[in-house]
Short mmCIF file of C-alpha atoms in Angstrom, two decimals:
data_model
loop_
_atom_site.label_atom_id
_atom_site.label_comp_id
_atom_site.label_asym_id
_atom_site.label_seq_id
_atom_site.Cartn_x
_atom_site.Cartn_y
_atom_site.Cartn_z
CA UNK T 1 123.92 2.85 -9.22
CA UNK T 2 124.40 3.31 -5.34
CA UNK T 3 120.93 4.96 -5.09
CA UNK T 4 117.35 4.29 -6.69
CA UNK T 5 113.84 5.85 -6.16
CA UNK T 6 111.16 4.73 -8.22
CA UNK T 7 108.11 6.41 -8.10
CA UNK T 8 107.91 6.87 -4.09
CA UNK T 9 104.94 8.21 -2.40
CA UNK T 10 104.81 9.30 1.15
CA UNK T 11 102.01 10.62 3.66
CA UNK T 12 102.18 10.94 7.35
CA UNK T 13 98.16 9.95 8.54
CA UNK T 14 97.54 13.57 8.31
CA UNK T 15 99.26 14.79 5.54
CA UNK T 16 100.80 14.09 1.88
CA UNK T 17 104.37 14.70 1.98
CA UNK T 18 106.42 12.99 -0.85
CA UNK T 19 104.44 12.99 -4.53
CA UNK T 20 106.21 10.71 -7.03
CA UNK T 21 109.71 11.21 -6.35
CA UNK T 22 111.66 9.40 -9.45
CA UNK T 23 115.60 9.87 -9.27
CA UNK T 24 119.09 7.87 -9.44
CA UNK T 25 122.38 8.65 -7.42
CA UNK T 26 125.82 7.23 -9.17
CA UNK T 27 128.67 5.89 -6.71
CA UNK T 28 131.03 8.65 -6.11
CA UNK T 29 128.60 11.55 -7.18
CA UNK T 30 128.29 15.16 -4.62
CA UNK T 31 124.48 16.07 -5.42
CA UNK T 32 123.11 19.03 -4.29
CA UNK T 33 119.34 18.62 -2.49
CA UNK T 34 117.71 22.30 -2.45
CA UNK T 35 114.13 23.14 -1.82
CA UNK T 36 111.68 25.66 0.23
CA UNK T 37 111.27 24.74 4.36
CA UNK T 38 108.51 22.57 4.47
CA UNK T 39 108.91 20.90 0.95
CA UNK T 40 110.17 17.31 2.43
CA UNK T 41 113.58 17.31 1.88
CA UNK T 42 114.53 15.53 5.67
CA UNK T 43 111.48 13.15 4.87
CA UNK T 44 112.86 12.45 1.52
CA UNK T 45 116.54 11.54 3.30
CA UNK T 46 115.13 9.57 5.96
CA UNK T 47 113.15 7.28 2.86
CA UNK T 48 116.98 6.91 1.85
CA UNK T 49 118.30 5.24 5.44
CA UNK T 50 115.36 3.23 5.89
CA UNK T 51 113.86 5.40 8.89
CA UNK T 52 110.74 5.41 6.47
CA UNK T 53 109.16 3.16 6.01
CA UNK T 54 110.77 0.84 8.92
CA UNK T 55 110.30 3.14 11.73
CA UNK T 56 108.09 6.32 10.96
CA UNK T 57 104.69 5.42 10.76
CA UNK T 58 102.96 6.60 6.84
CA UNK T 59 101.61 4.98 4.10
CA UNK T 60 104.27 4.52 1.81
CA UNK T 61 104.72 3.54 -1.99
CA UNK T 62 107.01 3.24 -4.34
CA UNK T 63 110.54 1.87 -4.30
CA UNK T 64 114.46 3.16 -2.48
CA UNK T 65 117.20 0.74 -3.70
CA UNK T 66 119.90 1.23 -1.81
CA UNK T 67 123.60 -0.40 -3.59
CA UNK T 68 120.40 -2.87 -4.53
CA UNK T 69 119.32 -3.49 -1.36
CA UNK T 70 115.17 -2.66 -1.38
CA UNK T 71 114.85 -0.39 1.76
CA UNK T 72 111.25 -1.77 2.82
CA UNK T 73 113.07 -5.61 3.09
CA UNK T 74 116.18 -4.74 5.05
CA UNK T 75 116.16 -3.28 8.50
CA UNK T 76 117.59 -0.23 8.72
CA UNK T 77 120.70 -1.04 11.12
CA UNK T 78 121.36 -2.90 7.56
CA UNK T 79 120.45 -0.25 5.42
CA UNK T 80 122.54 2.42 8.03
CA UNK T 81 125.63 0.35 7.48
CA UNK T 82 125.46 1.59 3.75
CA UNK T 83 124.30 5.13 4.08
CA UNK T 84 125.01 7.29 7.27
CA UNK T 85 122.96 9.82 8.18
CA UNK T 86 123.65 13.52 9.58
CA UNK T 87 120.85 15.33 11.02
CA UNK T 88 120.10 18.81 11.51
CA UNK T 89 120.43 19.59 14.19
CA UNK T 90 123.49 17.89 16.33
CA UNK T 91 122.52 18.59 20.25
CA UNK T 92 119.37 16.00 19.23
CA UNK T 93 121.77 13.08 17.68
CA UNK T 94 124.43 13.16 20.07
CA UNK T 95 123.47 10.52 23.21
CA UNK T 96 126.89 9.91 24.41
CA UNK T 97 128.71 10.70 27.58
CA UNK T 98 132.28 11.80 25.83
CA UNK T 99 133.36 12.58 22.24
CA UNK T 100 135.39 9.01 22.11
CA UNK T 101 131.82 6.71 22.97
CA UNK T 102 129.82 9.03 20.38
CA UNK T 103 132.13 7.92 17.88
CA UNK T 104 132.11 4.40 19.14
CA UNK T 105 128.50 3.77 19.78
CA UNK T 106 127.80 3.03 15.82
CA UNK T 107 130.94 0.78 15.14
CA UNK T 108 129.85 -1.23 18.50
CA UNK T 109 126.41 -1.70 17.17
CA UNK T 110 127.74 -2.92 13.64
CA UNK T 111 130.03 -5.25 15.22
CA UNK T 112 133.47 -3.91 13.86
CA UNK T 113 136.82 -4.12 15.20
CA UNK T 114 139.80 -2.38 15.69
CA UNK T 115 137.14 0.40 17.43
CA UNK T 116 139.96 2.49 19.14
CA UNK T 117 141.72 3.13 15.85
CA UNK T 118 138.76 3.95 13.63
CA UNK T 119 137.41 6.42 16.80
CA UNK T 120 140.85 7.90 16.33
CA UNK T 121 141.19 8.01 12.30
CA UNK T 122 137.39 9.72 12.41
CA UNK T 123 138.34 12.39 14.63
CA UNK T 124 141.45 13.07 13.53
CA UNK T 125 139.60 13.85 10.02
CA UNK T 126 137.29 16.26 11.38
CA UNK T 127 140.09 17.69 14.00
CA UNK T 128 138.49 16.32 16.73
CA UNK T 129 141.10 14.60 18.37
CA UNK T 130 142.14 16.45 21.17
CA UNK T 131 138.79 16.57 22.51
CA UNK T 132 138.34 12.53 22.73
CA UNK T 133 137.76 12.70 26.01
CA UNK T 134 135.40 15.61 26.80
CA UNK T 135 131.70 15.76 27.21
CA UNK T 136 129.95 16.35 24.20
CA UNK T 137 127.50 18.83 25.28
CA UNK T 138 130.40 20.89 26.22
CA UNK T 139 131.89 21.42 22.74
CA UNK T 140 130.52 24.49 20.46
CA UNK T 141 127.80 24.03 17.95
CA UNK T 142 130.78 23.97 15.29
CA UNK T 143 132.19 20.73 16.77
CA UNK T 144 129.30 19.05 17.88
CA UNK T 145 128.39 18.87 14.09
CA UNK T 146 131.85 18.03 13.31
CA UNK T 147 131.08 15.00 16.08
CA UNK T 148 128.41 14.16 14.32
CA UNK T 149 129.72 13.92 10.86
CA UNK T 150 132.51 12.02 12.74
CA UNK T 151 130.29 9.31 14.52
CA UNK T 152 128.82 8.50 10.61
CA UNK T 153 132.13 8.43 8.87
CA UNK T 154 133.63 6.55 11.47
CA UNK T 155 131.13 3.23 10.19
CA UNK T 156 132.92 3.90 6.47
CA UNK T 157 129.30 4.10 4.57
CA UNK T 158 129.40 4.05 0.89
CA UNK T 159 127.14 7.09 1.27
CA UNK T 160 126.87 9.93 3.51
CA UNK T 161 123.74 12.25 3.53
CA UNK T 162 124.18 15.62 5.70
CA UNK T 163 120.55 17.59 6.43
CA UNK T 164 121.79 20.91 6.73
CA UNK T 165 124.74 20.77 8.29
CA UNK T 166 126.15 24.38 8.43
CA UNK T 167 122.48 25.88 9.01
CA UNK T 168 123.79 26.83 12.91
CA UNK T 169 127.29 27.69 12.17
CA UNK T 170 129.38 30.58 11.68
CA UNK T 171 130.52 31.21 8.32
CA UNK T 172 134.39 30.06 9.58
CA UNK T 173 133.10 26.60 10.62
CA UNK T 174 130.80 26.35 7.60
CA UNK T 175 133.57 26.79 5.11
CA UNK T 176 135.60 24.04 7.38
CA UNK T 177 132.53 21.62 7.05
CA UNK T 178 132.24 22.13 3.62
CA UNK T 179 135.94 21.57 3.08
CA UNK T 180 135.94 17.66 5.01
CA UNK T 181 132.67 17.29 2.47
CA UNK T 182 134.96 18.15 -0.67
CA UNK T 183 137.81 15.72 0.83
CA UNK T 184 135.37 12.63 1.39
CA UNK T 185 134.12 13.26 -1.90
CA UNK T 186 137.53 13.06 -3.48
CA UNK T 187 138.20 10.34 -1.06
CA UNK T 188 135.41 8.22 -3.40
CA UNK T 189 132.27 8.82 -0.58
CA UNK T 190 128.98 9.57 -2.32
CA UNK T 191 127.00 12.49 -0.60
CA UNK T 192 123.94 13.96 -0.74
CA UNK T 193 123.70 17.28 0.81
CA UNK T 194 120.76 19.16 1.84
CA UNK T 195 122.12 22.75 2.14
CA UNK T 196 120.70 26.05 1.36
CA UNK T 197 124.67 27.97 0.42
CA UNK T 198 124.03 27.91 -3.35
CA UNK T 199 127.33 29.05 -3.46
CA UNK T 200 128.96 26.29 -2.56
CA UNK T 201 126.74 23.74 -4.10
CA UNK T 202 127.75 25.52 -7.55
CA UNK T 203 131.35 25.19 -6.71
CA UNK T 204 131.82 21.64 -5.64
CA UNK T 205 128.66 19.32 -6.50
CA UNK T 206 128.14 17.90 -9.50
CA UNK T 207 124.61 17.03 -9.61
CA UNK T 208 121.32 18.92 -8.14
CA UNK T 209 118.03 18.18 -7.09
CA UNK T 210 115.43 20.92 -6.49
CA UNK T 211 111.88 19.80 -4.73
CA UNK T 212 109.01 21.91 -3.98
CA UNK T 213 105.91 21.19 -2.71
CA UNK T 214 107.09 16.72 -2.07
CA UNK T 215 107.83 16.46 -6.21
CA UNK T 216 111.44 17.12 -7.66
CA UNK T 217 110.97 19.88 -9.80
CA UNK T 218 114.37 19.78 -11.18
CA UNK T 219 117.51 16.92 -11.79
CA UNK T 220 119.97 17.96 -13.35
CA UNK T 221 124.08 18.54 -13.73
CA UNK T 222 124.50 21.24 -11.11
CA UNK T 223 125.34 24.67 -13.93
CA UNK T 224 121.93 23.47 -15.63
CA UNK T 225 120.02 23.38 -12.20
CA UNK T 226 121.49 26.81 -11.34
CA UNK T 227 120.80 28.47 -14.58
CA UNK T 228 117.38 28.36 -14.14
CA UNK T 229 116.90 31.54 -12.52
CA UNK T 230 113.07 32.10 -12.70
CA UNK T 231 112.40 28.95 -11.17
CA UNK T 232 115.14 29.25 -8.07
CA UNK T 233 113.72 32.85 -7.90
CA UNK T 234 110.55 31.78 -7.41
CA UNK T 235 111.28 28.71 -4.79
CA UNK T 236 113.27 31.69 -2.09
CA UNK T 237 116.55 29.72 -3.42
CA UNK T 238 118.89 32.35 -3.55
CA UNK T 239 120.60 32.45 -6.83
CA UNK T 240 124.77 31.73 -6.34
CA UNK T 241 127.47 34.69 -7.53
CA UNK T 242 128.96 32.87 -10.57
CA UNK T 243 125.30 32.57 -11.89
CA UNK T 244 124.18 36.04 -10.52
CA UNK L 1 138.43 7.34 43.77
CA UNK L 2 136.53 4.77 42.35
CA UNK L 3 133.20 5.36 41.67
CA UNK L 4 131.47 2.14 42.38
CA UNK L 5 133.72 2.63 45.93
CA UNK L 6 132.10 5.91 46.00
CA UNK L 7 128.58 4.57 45.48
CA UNK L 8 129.10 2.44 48.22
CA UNK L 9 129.85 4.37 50.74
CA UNK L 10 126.87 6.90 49.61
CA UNK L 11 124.46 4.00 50.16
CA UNK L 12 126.17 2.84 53.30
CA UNK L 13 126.01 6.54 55.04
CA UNK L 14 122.40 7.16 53.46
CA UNK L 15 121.22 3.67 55.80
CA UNK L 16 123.21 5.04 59.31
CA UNK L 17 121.50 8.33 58.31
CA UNK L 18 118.31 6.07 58.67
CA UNK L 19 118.89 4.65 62.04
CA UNK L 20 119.69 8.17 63.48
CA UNK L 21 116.94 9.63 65.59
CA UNK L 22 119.24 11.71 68.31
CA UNK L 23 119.26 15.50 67.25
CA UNK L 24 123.50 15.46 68.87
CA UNK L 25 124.42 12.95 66.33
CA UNK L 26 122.24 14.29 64.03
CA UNK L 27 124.21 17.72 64.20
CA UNK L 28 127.56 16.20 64.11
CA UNK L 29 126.55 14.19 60.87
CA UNK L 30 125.72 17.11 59.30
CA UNK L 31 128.21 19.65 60.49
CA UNK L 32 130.86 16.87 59.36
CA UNK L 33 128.92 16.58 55.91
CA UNK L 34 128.87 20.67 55.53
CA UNK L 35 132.83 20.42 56.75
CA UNK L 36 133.61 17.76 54.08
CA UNK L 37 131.98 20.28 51.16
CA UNK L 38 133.72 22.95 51.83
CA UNK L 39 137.11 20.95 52.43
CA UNK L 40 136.37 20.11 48.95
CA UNK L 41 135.66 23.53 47.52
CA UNK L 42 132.48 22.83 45.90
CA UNK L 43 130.21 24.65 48.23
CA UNK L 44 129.39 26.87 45.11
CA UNK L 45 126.06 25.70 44.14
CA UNK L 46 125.41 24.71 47.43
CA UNK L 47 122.43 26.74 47.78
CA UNK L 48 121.37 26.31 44.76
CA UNK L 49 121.03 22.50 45.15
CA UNK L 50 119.19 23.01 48.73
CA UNK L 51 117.40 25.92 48.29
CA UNK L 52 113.80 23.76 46.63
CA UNK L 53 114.25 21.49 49.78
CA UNK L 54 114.78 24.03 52.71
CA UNK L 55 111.50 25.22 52.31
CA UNK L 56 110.03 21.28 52.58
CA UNK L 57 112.46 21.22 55.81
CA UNK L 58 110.62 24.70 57.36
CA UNK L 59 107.32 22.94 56.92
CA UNK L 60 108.37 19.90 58.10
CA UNK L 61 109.72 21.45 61.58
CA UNK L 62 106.48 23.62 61.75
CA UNK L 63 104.48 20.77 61.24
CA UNK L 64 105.87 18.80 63.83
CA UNK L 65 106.17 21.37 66.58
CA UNK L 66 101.97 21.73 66.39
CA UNK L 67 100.82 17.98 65.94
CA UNK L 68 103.72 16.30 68.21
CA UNK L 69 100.93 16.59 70.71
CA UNK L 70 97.64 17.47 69.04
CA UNK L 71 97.38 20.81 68.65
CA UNK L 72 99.84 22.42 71.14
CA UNK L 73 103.22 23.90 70.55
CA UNK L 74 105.70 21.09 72.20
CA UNK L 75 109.73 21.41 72.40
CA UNK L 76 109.77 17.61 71.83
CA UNK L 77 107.96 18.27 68.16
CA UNK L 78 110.63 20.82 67.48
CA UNK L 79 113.37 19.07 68.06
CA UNK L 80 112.02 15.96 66.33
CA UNK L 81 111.52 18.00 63.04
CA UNK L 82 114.70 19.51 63.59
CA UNK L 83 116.35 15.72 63.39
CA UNK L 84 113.90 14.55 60.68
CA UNK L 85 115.20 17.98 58.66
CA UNK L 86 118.91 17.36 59.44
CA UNK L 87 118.24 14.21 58.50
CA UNK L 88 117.04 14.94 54.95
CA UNK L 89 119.66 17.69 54.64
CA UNK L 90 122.48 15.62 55.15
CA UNK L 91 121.28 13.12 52.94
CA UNK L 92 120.99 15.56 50.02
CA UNK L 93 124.06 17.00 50.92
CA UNK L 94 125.97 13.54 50.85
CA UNK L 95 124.27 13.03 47.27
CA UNK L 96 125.77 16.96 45.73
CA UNK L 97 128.89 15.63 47.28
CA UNK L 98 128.71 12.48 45.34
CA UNK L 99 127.55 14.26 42.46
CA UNK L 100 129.69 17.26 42.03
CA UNK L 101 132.93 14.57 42.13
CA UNK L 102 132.09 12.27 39.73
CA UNK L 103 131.68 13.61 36.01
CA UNK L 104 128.98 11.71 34.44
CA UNK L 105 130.80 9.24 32.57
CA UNK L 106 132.41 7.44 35.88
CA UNK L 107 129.11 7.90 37.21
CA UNK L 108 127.43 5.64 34.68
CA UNK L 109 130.60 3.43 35.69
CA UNK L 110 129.28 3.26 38.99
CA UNK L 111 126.10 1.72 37.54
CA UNK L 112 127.53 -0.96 34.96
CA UNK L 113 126.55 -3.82 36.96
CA UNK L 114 122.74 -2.94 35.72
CA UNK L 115 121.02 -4.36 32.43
CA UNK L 116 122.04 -2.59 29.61
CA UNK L 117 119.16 -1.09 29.07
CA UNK L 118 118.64 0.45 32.14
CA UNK L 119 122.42 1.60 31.67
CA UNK L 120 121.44 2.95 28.75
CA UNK L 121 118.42 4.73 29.75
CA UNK L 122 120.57 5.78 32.87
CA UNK L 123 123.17 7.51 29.91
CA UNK L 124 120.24 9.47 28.31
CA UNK L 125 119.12 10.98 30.99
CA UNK L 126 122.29 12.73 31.97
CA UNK L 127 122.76 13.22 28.45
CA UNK L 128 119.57 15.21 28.37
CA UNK L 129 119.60 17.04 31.64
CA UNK L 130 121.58 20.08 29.80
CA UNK L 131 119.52 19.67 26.88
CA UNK L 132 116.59 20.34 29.03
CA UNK L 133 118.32 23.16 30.66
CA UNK L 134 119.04 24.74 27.79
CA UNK L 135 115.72 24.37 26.59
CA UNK L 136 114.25 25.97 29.65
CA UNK L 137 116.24 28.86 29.57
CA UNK L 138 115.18 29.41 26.29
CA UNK L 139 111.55 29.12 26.38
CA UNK L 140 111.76 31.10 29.97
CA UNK L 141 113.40 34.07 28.10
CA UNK L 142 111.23 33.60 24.79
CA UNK L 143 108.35 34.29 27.60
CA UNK L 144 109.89 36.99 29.17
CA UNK L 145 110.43 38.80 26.07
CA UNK L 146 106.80 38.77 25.15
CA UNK L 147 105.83 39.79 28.54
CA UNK L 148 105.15 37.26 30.53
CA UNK L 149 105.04 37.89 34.36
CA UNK L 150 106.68 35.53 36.40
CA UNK L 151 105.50 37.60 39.74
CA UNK L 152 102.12 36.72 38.82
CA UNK L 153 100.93 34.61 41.99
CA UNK L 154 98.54 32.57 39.65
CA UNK L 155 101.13 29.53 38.87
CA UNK L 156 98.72 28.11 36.25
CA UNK L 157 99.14 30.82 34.45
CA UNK L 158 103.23 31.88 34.64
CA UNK L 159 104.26 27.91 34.55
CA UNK L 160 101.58 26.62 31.77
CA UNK L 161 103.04 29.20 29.06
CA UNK L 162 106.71 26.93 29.85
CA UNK L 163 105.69 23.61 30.55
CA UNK L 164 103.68 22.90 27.28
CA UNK L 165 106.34 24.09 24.67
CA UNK L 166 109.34 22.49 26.93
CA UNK L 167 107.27 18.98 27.12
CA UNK L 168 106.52 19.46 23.52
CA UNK L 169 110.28 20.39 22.48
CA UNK L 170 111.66 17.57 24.60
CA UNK L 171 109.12 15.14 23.53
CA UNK L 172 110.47 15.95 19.78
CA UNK L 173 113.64 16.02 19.96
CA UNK L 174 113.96 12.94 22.22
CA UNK L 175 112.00 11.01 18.89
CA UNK L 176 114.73 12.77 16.88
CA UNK L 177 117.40 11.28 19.27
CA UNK L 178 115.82 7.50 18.91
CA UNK L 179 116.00 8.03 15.20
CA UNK L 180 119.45 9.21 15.20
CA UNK L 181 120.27 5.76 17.43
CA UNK L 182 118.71 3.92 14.88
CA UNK L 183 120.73 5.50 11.95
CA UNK L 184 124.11 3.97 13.70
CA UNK L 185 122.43 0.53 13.88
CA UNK L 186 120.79 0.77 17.54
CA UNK L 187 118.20 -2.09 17.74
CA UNK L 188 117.49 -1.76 21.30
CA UNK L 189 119.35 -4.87 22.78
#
């Protein structure tokens, strides 16, 4: 079991956010993470890295096991090393002064070696290569998320979690996103993917999870999730083609 | 060329600039400062750059030609604002030169002899100046588009509708950013 939440409970001081969130994440599995804006689906992922309760102020209950590791003991550069984290929106997680020390920054902070050749493996997955040494406010929306998935896989976590990645792109460099996601999922990397293209969560993930309202209002194997039309219908999740 | 060399020699000019006080040299520093810009070719955001501090230079001149002497128009005020402006001219000049040659990475190069925190903080802030940029030109057109009149001679009132969300955006998304350092093991050493 690679991840574990047992009855967590989150509130920011002025409002309830997570409500007795119970589910498990095997090694190797592509789940699905749907849900309404608003429902706590990025507060839910940041429980899963640590962030909470480490570094976000709440009052927090409940349990994340991480590979085992209990995320309220561990600090999260430990917790990090295991799952890497994509956020939503890349011009916000991107600090660096070229597309080569973006990549780096997280390997220098773990402590790994052999830096140059794990900068150049990650962006030569996401065909980022020949753009090592630009500025990364100068690349397009596309490849500043691409830069971002880059700078997480470059640390080789067991898991990857991506908060909407494709929610700013074009539908060219969604499909090219969601095609590195299906390769690092073959490649063995569990992933958790917040996403809101039905379509492609029916076609490649295995597992879903639908919140509304900071509960999970459905687990499931991803065909039972998605055959539940009344319920997607009436949570604005729009229903995918092979179900439709 | 190097850009600690660079640095250097912009701190070494900005201290002569200092000692100057005769309007002839003055001129010559500066003409030789406008030559070297547009030797370089990179005279065009010139105005750009200068135009927020020409108006501070007009004010200073003025200023100086009336209270050289209390109260009286005097050549000797004029001229002395005329240095003092020159002065501050060249200076900023020197600094778009150094600027506009050095992309930001060898600039933070320049700077690696500081704590690595204030390197750090140093790296953020050029990282965010076209975040910010961005982030005004959005907000400034949001405004526009619901009618806000940026004519309106009451600054309060055209500047308050942009400050607030661009303080409140920037304030957020720098958070974001800090949480995004954390997630690739930043513990602020």
């Amino acid at each position: 079991m690679v991840i574990e939440v047992e009855k967590l409970n989150f509130s920011y001081p002025n409002r309830s956010v997570l409500k007795k969130i119970n589910f498990k994440i095997e090694d190797g599995e592509f789940v699905g993470l749907v849900g309404p804006t608003g429902c706590g689906k990025t507060t839910l992922v940041y429980c899963l890295n640590g962030l909470i309760p480490n570094s976000i102020r709440g009052k927090f209950s409940g349990r994340v096991l991480i590979d085992g590791m209990d995320t309220r003991k561990h600090k999260v550069s430990e917790i990090a090393r295991k799952v890497g984290l994509v956020f939503q929106d890349p011009d916000w997680q991107i600090f660096s002064l070229s597309v080569e020390d973006e990549v780096a920054f997280g390997l220098r902070n773990f402590g790994f070696d052999k830096i140059k050749k794990r900068v150049k493996d990650a962006l030569k997955m996401v065909d980022l290569y020949k753009f090592k040494n630009e500025e990364p406010h100068q690349l397009s929306q596309g490849q500043k998320q691409k830069l971002c998935i880059a700078s997480v896989l470059a640390t080789d976590p067991q898991v990857i979690i991506l908060d909407e990645p494709t929610s700013q792109l074009d539908y060219r460099n969604t499909k090219n996103i969601h095609e590195i996601l299906e390769k690092l999922n073959k490649n063995g990397k569990t992933i958790l993917l917040i996403e809101h293209d039905t379509d492609f969560l029916a076609e490649y993930t295995s597992k879903m999870l639908v919140m509304n309202g900071g509960s999970i209002v459905k687990n499931g194997k991803t065909s039972e999730v998605l055959s539940k039309n009344n319920l997607l219908k009436r949570l604005g999740i729009k229903i995918p083609r092979v179900v439709s | 060329m190097n850009p600690k060399l660079k640095l250097l020699l912009l701190i070494i000019f900005s201290t002569c600039t200092l000692f100057i006080t005769n309007l002839f040299y003055m001129s010559i520093v500066f003409l030789g400062v406008v030559l070297g810009i547009l030797l370089l070719k990179i005279q065009s955001k010139l105005f750009e750059w200068i135009k927020p501090i020409l108006m501070i230079c007009v004010f200073i001149v003025l200023i100086q030609t009336f209270t050289y002497t209390p109260i009286a128009f005097s050549i000797e005020g004029l001229l002395f604002g005329i240095t003092i402006s020159l002065r501050l001219l060249s200076l900023l000049l020197v600094v778009f030169v150094f600027v506009s040659t050095t992309p930001p990475k060898e600039l933070l190069e320049a700077f690696d002899f500081l704590p690595n925190e204030i390197a750090l903080m140093l790296m953020l802030a050029f990282r965010l100046l076209p975040l910010v940029k961005r982030e005004i030109v959005s907000i400034v057109n949001a405004q526009k588009a619901r009618g806000l009149n940026f004519k309106s001679l009451n600054l309060l009132k055209t500047y308050f509708p942009i400050l607030v969300p661009l303080f409140a955006r920037t304030l957020e998304g720098s958070n974001r950013m800090a949480l995004a350092m954390e997630s690739r093991g930043f513990e602020g050493k």
